[in-house]
PDB file of C-alpha atoms in Angstrom:
ATOM      1  CA  MET A 149      10.767  -6.274  24.777  1.00 70.00           C
ATOM      2  CA  ARG A 150       8.488  -8.266  22.499  1.00 77.00           C
ATOM      3  CA  ASN A 151       9.617 -10.895  20.005  1.00 84.00           C
ATOM      4  CA  LEU A 152       9.364 -10.069  16.316  1.00 78.00           C
ATOM      5  CA  ASN A 153       7.097 -12.203  14.164  1.00 83.00           C
ATOM      6  CA  TYR A 154       8.257 -13.757  10.904  1.00 81.00           C
ATOM      7  CA  LYS A 155       6.829 -10.955   8.745  1.00 82.00           C
ATOM      8  CA  GLU A 156       8.722  -8.315  10.701  1.00 88.00           C
ATOM      9  CA  TRP A 157      11.935 -10.343  10.420  1.00 89.00           C
ATOM     10  CA  PHE A 158      11.357 -10.708   6.688  1.00 89.00           C
ATOM     11  CA  PHE A 159      10.997  -6.957   6.187  1.00 91.00           C
ATOM     12  CA  ILE A 160      14.052  -6.228   8.354  1.00 93.00           C
ATOM     13  CA  ILE A 161      16.163  -8.690   6.341  1.00 95.00           C
ATOM     14  CA  LEU A 162      14.774  -7.374   3.049  1.00 94.00           C
ATOM     15  CA  ALA A 163      15.536  -3.791   4.120  1.00 96.00           C
ATOM     16  CA  LEU A 164      19.084  -4.747   5.118  1.00 97.00           C
ATOM     17  CA  CYS A 165      19.631  -6.448   1.759  1.00 96.00           C
ATOM     18  CA  TRP A 166      18.170  -3.497  -0.148  1.00 96.00           C
ATOM     19  CA  ILE A 167      20.042  -0.823   1.808  1.00 97.00           C
ATOM     20  CA  SER A 168      23.363  -2.658   1.528  1.00 97.00           C
ATOM     21  CA  GLY A 169      22.803  -3.107  -2.214  1.00 97.00           C
ATOM     22  CA  VAL A 170      21.994   0.569  -2.754  1.00 97.00           C
ATOM     23  CA  VAL A 171      24.956   1.674  -0.611  1.00 97.00           C
ATOM     24  CA  TYR A 172      27.267  -0.659  -2.546  1.00 97.00           C
ATOM     25  CA  PHE A 173      25.954   0.693  -5.871  1.00 96.00           C
ATOM     26  CA  ILE A 174      26.563   4.289  -4.764  1.00 96.00           C
ATOM     27  CA  LEU A 175      30.041   3.490  -3.425  1.00 96.00           C
ATOM     28  CA  ASN A 176      30.955   1.525  -6.554  1.00 94.00           C
ATOM     29  CA  TYR A 177      29.736   3.936  -9.213  1.00 92.00           C
ATOM     30  CA  PHE A 178      29.762   7.397  -7.643  1.00 94.00           C
ATOM     31  CA  ILE A 179      32.341   7.631  -4.854  1.00 91.00           C
ATOM     32  CA  GLU A 180      36.093   7.447  -5.173  1.00 90.00           C
ATOM     33  CA  ILE A 181      38.648   8.633  -2.660  1.00 90.00           C
ATOM     34  CA  GLN A 182      42.130   9.953  -3.078  1.00 90.00           C
ATOM     35  CA  GLY A 183      44.539   7.197  -2.167  1.00 86.00           C
ATOM     36  CA  GLU A 184      48.287   6.852  -2.037  1.00 87.00           C
ATOM     37  CA  PHE A 185      48.461   6.119  -5.790  1.00 89.00           C
ATOM     38  CA  GLY A 186      45.520   8.177  -7.073  1.00 90.00           C
ATOM     39  CA  LEU A 187      41.784   7.619  -7.027  1.00 90.00           C
ATOM     40  CA  GLU A 188      40.626   4.416  -5.329  1.00 92.00           C
ATOM     41  CA  LYS A 189      37.370   2.737  -4.451  1.00 91.00           C
ATOM     42  CA  HIS A 190      35.920   3.642  -1.075  1.00 91.00           C
ATOM     43  CA  PRO A 191      37.211   1.265   1.653  1.00 92.00           C
ATOM     44  CA  MET A 192      33.651   0.545   2.883  1.00 95.00           C
ATOM     45  CA  GLN A 193      32.628  -0.822  -0.520  1.00 95.00           C
ATOM     46  CA  TYR A 194      33.759  -4.396   0.082  1.00 95.00           C
ATOM     47  CA  PRO A 195      32.474  -4.758   3.679  1.00 97.00           C
ATOM     48  CA  VAL A 196      29.078  -3.518   2.437  1.00 97.00           C
ATOM     49  CA  LEU A 197      29.222  -6.050  -0.406  1.00 96.00           C
ATOM     50  CA  LYS A 198      29.970  -8.827   2.112  1.00 96.00           C
ATOM     51  CA  ILE A 199      26.938  -7.812   4.161  1.00 97.00           C
ATOM     52  CA  HIS A 200      24.810  -7.743   1.008  1.00 97.00           C
ATOM     53  CA  GLY A 201      26.011 -11.189  -0.061  1.00 95.00           C
ATOM     54  CA  SER A 202      25.464 -12.690   3.396  1.00 96.00           C
ATOM     55  CA  VAL A 203      21.971 -11.293   3.740  1.00 96.00           C
ATOM     56  CA  SER A 204      21.184 -12.460   0.203  1.00 95.00           C
ATOM     57  CA  PHE A 205      21.637 -16.071   1.299  1.00 95.00           C
ATOM     58  CA  VAL A 206      19.000 -15.530   3.988  1.00 95.00           C
ATOM     59  CA  ILE A 207      16.748 -13.896   1.377  1.00 94.00           C
ATOM     60  CA  MET A 208      17.106 -16.978  -0.852  1.00 93.00           C
ATOM     61  CA  ILE A 209      16.061 -19.224   2.044  1.00 93.00           C
ATOM     62  CA  ILE A 210      13.027 -17.016   2.684  1.00 90.00           C
ATOM     63  CA  PHE A 211      12.267 -17.017  -1.052  1.00 90.00           C
ATOM     64  CA  GLY A 212      12.268 -20.827  -0.975  1.00 90.00           C
ATOM     65  CA  TYR A 213       9.832 -20.739   1.926  1.00 88.00           C
ATOM     66  CA  PHE A 214       7.509 -18.406  -0.002  1.00 85.00           C
ATOM     67  CA  LEU A 215       7.676 -20.687  -3.037  1.00 86.00           C
ATOM     68  CA  SER A 216       6.633 -23.715  -1.035  1.00 87.00           C
ATOM     69  CA  ALA A 217       4.060 -22.063   1.202  1.00 83.00           C
ATOM     70  CA  HIS A 218       2.572 -18.822  -0.065  1.00 81.00           C
ATOM     71  CA  VAL A 219       3.024 -19.217  -3.838  1.00 80.00           C
ATOM     72  CA  LYS A 220       1.997 -22.860  -4.023  1.00 78.00           C
ATOM     73  CA  LYS A 221      -1.109 -22.232  -1.921  1.00 78.00           C
ATOM     74  CA  ASN A 222      -2.256 -19.151  -3.843  1.00 78.00           C
ATOM     75  CA  LEU A 223      -1.302 -20.281  -7.335  1.00 77.00           C
ATOM     76  CA  TYR A 224      -3.808 -23.138  -7.233  1.00 77.00           C
ATOM     77  CA  SER A 225      -6.545 -21.376  -5.279  1.00 73.00           C
ATOM     78  CA  LYS A 226      -9.787 -20.302  -6.916  1.00 71.00           C
ATOM     79  CA  ASN A 227      -9.182 -16.738  -5.814  1.00 71.00           C
ATOM     80  CA  LYS A 228      -6.859 -15.212  -8.429  1.00 72.00           C
ATOM     81  CA  ARG A 229      -6.473 -11.724  -6.952  1.00 73.00           C
ATOM     82  CA  GLY A 230      -2.898 -10.573  -7.043  1.00 75.00           C
ATOM     83  CA  LEU A 231      -1.892 -13.300  -9.484  1.00 79.00           C
ATOM     84  CA  LYS A 232      -0.368 -10.945 -12.078  1.00 81.00           C
ATOM     85  CA  SER A 233       1.589  -8.891  -9.557  1.00 82.00           C
ATOM     86  CA  GLY A 234       2.536 -12.124  -7.811  1.00 84.00           C
ATOM     87  CA  ILE A 235       3.995 -13.597 -10.999  1.00 86.00           C
ATOM     88  CA  VAL A 236       5.974 -10.399 -11.617  1.00 88.00           C
ATOM     89  CA  LEU A 237       7.117 -10.423  -8.005  1.00 88.00           C
ATOM     90  CA  LEU A 238       8.091 -14.073  -8.319  1.00 89.00           C
ATOM     91  CA  SER A 239      10.261 -13.421 -11.378  1.00 93.00           C
ATOM     92  CA  LEU A 240      12.261 -10.576  -9.826  1.00 95.00           C
ATOM     93  CA  PRO A 241      14.169 -12.648  -7.218  1.00 93.00           C
ATOM     94  CA  PHE A 242      14.898 -15.259  -9.900  1.00 94.00           C
ATOM     95  CA  ILE A 243      16.468 -12.551 -12.062  1.00 96.00           C
ATOM     96  CA  CYS A 244      18.461 -11.241  -9.085  1.00 96.00           C
ATOM     97  CA  ILE A 245      19.750 -14.736  -8.280  1.00 95.00           C
ATOM     98  CA  ILE A 246      20.761 -15.393 -11.901  1.00 96.00           C
ATOM     99  CA  THR A 247      22.461 -12.013 -12.299  1.00 96.00           C
ATOM    100  CA  ALA A 248      24.273 -12.411  -8.960  1.00 95.00           C
ATOM    101  CA  TYR A 249      25.573 -15.768 -10.173  1.00 95.00           C
ATOM    102  CA  ALA A 250      26.622 -14.128 -13.444  1.00 95.00           C
ATOM    103  CA  LEU A 251      28.428 -11.338 -11.587  1.00 93.00           C
ATOM    104  CA  TYR A 252      30.425 -13.912  -9.684  1.00 90.00           C
ATOM    105  CA  TYR A 253      31.263 -16.283 -12.542  1.00 93.00           C
ATOM    106  CA  LEU A 254      31.230 -14.353 -15.840  1.00 90.00           C
ATOM    107  CA  SER A 255      34.668 -13.426 -17.095  1.00 88.00           C
ATOM    108  CA  SER A 256      33.585 -11.058 -19.894  1.00 92.00           C
ATOM    109  CA  ASP A 257      33.594  -7.454 -18.682  1.00 93.00           C
ATOM    110  CA  PHE A 258      30.806  -6.569 -21.110  1.00 95.00           C
ATOM    111  CA  TYR A 259      28.411  -9.244 -19.790  1.00 94.00           C
ATOM    112  CA  ARG A 260      29.399  -8.552 -16.199  1.00 94.00           C
ATOM    113  CA  GLN A 261      28.498  -4.885 -16.708  1.00 94.00           C
ATOM    114  CA  ILE A 262      25.109  -5.838 -18.173  1.00 95.00           C
ATOM    115  CA  SER A 263      24.515  -8.249 -15.269  1.00 96.00           C
ATOM    116  CA  SER A 264      25.552  -5.578 -12.793  1.00 95.00           C
ATOM    117  CA  TYR A 265      23.112  -2.985 -14.138  1.00 96.00           C
ATOM    118  CA  LEU A 266      20.287  -5.524 -14.445  1.00 97.00           C
ATOM    119  CA  HIS A 267      20.921  -6.843 -10.915  1.00 97.00           C
ATOM    120  CA  SER A 268      21.015  -3.299  -9.528  1.00 97.00           C
ATOM    121  CA  PHE A 269      17.840  -2.230 -11.317  1.00 97.00           C
ATOM    122  CA  ILE A 270      15.827  -5.333 -10.414  1.00 97.00           C
ATOM    123  CA  GLY A 271      17.154  -5.283  -6.845  1.00 96.00           C
ATOM    124  CA  PHE A 272      16.188  -1.636  -6.522  1.00 97.00           C
ATOM    125  CA  ILE A 273      12.592  -2.100  -7.698  1.00 96.00           C
ATOM    126  CA  LEU A 274      11.943  -5.429  -5.938  1.00 95.00           C
ATOM    127  CA  PRO A 275      10.810  -3.995  -2.545  1.00 93.00           C
ATOM    128  CA  PHE A 276       8.552  -1.496  -4.303  1.00 93.00           C
ATOM    129  CA  SER A 277       6.898  -4.270  -6.318  1.00 92.00           C
ATOM    130  CA  LEU A 278       6.388  -6.209  -3.065  1.00 91.00           C
ATOM    131  CA  VAL A 279       4.699  -3.188  -1.479  1.00 91.00           C
ATOM    132  CA  LEU A 280       2.472  -2.768  -4.560  1.00 89.00           C
ATOM    133  CA  HIS A 281       1.554  -6.468  -4.416  1.00 87.00           C
ATOM    134  CA  ILE A 282       0.635  -6.232  -0.726  1.00 87.00           C
ATOM    135  CA  PHE A 283      -1.245  -2.956  -1.256  1.00 86.00           C
ATOM    136  CA  GLN A 284      -3.223  -4.457  -4.134  1.00 82.00           C
ATOM    137  CA  LEU A 285      -4.263  -7.432  -2.009  1.00 79.00           C
ATOM    138  CA  THR A 286      -5.204  -5.350   1.035  1.00 79.00           C
ATOM    139  CA  LYS A 287      -7.225  -2.978  -1.174  1.00 71.00           C
ATOM    140  CA  VAL A 288      -9.172  -5.934  -2.628  1.00 63.00           C
ATOM    141  CA  ARG A 289      -9.615  -7.409   0.849  1.00 63.00           C
ATOM    142  CA  ARG A 290     -10.894  -4.079   2.221  1.00 63.00           C
ATOM    143  CA  ARG A 291     -13.355  -3.772  -0.671  1.00 62.00           C
ATOM    144  CA  LYS A 292     -14.701  -7.264   0.080  1.00 62.00           C
ATOM    145  CA  ASP A 293     -15.031  -6.432   3.794  1.00 60.00           C
ATOM    146  CA  ILE A 294     -17.003  -3.272   2.989  1.00 59.00           C
ATOM    147  CA  LYS A 295     -19.329  -5.164   0.622  1.00 59.00           C
ATOM    148  CA  HIS A 296     -19.832  -7.846   3.267  1.00 56.00           C
ATOM    149  CA  LYS A 297     -20.632  -5.267   5.971  1.00 57.00           C
ATOM    150  CA  LEU A 298     -23.111  -3.518   3.674  1.00 58.00           C
ATOM    151  CA  ALA A 299     -24.819  -6.802   2.750  1.00 60.00           C
ATOM    152  CA  VAL A 300     -25.184  -8.025   6.335  1.00 54.00           C
ATOM    153  CA  PRO A 301     -27.763  -6.013   8.330  1.00 55.00           C
TER     154      PRO A 301
END
């Protein structure tokens, strides 16, 4: 069995965070079970939320790594491809972190509900924006490789 590289680990952790978040959202908003005293939340809701919260700490560590390595290096480079999608992608985890903090500490039900929907929406689209960012960069890189192959006899 081969060892996984850091990119594979990143995508596994991101997938676990995303899947646990989506499952929690579905369990929280769409599934109730008949309990002893009427309708109740599904019993798997809170274990899934614990998994999501635990994996989120790992995601924040990885996000810090990307800030110091990938973002810092590419933000100041002369090559500005992917800068717009990178800035959008950079803002999404910040929003998720702030809304997660708000979900934990806000006491107003109204603001907690807004934070919950915003966190869920941003968390849902974050992996797709990452894939678009990567696809955009590989498309540009492929175009450059083709131009280079055509220019060199």
